[in-house]
XYZ file of C-alpha atoms in Angstrom:
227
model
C -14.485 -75.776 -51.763
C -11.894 -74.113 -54.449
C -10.688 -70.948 -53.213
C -7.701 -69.348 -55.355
C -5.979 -66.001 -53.684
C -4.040 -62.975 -55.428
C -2.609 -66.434 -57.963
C 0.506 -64.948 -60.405
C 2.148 -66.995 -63.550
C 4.597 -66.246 -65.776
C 6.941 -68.839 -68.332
C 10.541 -68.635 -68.672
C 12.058 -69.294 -72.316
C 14.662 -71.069 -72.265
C 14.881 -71.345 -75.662
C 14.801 -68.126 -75.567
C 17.622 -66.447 -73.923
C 15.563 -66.986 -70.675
C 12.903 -64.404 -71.258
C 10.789 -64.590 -68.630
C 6.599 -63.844 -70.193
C 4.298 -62.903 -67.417
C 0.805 -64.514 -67.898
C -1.148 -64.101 -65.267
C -1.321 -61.880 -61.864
C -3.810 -60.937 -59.116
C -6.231 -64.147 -60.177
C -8.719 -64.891 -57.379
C -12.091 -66.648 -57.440
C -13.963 -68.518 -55.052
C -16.232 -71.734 -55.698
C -18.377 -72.957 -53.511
C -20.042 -76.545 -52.844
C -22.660 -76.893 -55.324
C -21.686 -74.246 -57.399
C -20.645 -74.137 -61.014
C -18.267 -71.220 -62.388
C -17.604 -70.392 -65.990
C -14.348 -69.126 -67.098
C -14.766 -66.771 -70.110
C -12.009 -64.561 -72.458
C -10.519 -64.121 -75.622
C -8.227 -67.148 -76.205
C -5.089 -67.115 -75.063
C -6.397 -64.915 -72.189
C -5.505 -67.721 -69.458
C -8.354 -69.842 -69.393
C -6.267 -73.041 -69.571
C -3.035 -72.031 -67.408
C -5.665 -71.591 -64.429
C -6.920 -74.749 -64.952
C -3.897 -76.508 -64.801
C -2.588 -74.402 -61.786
C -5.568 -75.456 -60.357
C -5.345 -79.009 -61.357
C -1.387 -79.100 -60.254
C 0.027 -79.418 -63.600
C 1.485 -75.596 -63.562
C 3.434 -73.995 -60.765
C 2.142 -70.967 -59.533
C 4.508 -68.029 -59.118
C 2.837 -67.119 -56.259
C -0.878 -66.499 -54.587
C -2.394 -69.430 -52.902
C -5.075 -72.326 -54.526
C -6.938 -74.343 -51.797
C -9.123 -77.437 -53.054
C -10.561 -78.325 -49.992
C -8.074 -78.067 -47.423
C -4.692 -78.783 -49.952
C -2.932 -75.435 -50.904
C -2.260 -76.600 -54.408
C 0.554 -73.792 -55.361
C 2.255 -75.589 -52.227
C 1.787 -79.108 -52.092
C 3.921 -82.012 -52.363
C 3.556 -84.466 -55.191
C 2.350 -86.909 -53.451
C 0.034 -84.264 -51.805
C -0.908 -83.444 -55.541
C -1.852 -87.438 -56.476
C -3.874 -87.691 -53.387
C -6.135 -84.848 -53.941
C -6.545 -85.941 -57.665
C -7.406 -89.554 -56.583
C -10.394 -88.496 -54.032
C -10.705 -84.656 -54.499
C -10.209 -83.437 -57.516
C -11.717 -84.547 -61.014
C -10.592 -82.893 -64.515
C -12.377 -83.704 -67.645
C -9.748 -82.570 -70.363
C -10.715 -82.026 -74.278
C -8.048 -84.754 -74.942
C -8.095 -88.950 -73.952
C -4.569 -89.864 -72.170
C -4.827 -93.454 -71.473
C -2.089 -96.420 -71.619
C -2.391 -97.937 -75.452
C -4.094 -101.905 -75.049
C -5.944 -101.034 -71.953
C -9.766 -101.645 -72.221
C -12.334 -98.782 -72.523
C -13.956 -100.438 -69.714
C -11.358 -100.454 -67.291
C -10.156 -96.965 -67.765
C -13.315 -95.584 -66.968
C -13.285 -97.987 -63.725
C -9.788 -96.708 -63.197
C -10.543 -93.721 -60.965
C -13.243 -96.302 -58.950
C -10.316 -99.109 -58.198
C -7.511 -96.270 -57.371
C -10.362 -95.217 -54.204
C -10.612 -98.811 -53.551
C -13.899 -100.149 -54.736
C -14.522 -103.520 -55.194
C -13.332 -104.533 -59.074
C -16.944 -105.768 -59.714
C -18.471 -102.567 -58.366
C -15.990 -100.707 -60.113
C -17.013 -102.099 -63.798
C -20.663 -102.040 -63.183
C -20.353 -98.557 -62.562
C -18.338 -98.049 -65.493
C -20.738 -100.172 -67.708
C -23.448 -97.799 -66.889
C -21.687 -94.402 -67.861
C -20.879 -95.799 -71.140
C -24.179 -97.285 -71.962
C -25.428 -93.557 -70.506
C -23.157 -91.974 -73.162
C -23.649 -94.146 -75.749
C -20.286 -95.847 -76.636
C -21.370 -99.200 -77.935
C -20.803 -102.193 -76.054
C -18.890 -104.069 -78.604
C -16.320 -101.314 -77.895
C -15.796 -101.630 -74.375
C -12.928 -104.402 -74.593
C -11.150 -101.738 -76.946
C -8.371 -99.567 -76.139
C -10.105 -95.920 -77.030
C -7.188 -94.772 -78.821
C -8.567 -96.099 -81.754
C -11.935 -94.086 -81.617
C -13.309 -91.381 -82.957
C -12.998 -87.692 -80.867
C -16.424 -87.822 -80.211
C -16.016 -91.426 -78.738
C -13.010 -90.500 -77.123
C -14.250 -87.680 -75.360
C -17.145 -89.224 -74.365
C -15.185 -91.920 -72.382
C -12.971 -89.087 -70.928
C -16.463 -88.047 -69.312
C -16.875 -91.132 -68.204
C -14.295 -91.550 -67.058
C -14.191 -87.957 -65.537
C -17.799 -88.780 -63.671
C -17.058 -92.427 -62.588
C -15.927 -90.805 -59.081
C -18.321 -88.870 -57.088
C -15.506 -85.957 -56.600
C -16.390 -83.136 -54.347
C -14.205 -80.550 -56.727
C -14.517 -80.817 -60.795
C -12.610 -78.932 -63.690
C -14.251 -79.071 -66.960
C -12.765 -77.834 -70.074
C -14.870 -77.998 -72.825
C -17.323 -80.846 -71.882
C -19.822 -80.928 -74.744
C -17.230 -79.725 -77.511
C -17.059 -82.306 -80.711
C -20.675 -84.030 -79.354
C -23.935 -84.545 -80.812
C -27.099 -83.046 -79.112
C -28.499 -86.305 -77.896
C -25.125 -86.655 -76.097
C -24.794 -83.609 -75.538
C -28.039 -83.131 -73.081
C -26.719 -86.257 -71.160
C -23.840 -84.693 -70.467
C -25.276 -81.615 -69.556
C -27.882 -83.426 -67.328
C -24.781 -85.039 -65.925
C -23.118 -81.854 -64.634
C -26.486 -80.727 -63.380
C -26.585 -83.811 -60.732
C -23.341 -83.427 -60.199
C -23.757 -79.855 -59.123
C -27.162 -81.264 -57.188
C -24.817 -83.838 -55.276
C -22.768 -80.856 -53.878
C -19.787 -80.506 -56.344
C -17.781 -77.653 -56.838
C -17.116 -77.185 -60.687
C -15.186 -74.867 -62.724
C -15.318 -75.176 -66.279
C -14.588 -73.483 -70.041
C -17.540 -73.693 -72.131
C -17.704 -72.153 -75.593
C -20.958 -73.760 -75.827
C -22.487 -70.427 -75.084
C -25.955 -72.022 -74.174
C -24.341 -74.630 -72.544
C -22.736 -71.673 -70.181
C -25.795 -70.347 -69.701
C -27.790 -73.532 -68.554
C -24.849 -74.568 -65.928
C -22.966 -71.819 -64.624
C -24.023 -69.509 -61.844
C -21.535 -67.297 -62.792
C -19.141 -65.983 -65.035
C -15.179 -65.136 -64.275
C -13.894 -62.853 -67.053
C -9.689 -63.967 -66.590
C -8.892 -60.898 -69.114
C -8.594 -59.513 -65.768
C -5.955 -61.400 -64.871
C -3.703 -60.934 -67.766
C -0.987 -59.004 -67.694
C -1.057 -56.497 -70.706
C -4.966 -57.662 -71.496
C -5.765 -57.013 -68.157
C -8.089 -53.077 -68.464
């Protein structure tokens, strides 16, 4: 489902004089349906970059990264917004939602964009939140104004709503207490039972353990940390 090929990076400083810093070369991993892969390193091994190359936030240098049948390091936007919409989910550490719009609707957000009913769309998104515990007396709220642990719960929400066939996780049950914690872990374990691809940072070390099949070490991957 996610195959990445011989995938290079490097950032130009402009800043900088133009110095160009390699940061990653050679990356390739495969992920298949049903299939959950940890990335592991030291930080500031690459972790991140490869998720956003992945999720079509970075440009790759070079290397191919196929989601299904979309070459990501190729694609046009538009290319890049489909596969997001029906393809490819990404549950970020960090909430990025429009200020004033409700909690409710911008974990139904990802539902409506696919074209389910508005109804449909909010049930669905009632039931995730009640799942994760974000009281209800919230749900009319904008979550900017929440805690991180609320916040990131919604993101997973949010991030789950859609039943997509490719998943990025970074750092799922970071900032969350265990009761929520094992839903959310129970919730990655149906998605991988549904037939999802995921790749995913955990620091939760037992977390890692629990979920991933494997392990990709991306030290490998990095220019001068690379052995």
């Amino acid at each position: 489902m996610i195959s990445i090929e011989n995938v290079s990076k490097s950032f130009t400083l402009h800043n900088q004089g133009g110095a160009v810093i390699p940061v990653m070369e050679g990356a390739s991993l495969a992920v298949a349906a049903g299939e959950c892969v940890a990335l592991v390193g030291a930080s500031g091994a690459g972790k991140s970059t490869l998720m956003r190359m992945i999720y079509g936030n970075y440009l790759t240098a070079s290397g191919r990264i196929m989601v299904g049948d979309v070459d990501v390091a190729t694609a046009q936007p538009r290319e890049i917004i489909a596969l997001r919409r029906r393809t490819l989910g990404y549950v970020s550490q960090f909430l990025r939602v429009v200020p004033r719009v409700s909690t409710l609707d911008v974990v139904a957000e990802p539902l409506l964009m696919t074209g389910t009913p508005h109804d449909e769309a909010r049930e669905i998104a009632r039931g995730l939140l009640a799942r994760l515990n974000i009281p209800e007396r919230l749900w009319a709220l904008s979550p900017t104004t929440f805690s991180g642990g609320e916040q990131q719960r919604v993101n997973i929400a949010r991030g789950f709503a859609y039943p997509y066939p490719a998943l990025l996780l970074d750092e799922p049950t970071a900032s969350l207490d265990p009761i929520n914690r094992e839903t959310v872990l129970t919730m990655v374990e149906e998605a991988k039972a549904r037939g999802t691809a995921i790749i995913g940072i955990f620091h939760d070390a037992p977390a890692r353990e629990r979920l991933c099949d494997r392990q990709v070490d991306v030290t490998g991957f990095t220019p001068g940390l690379a052995a």
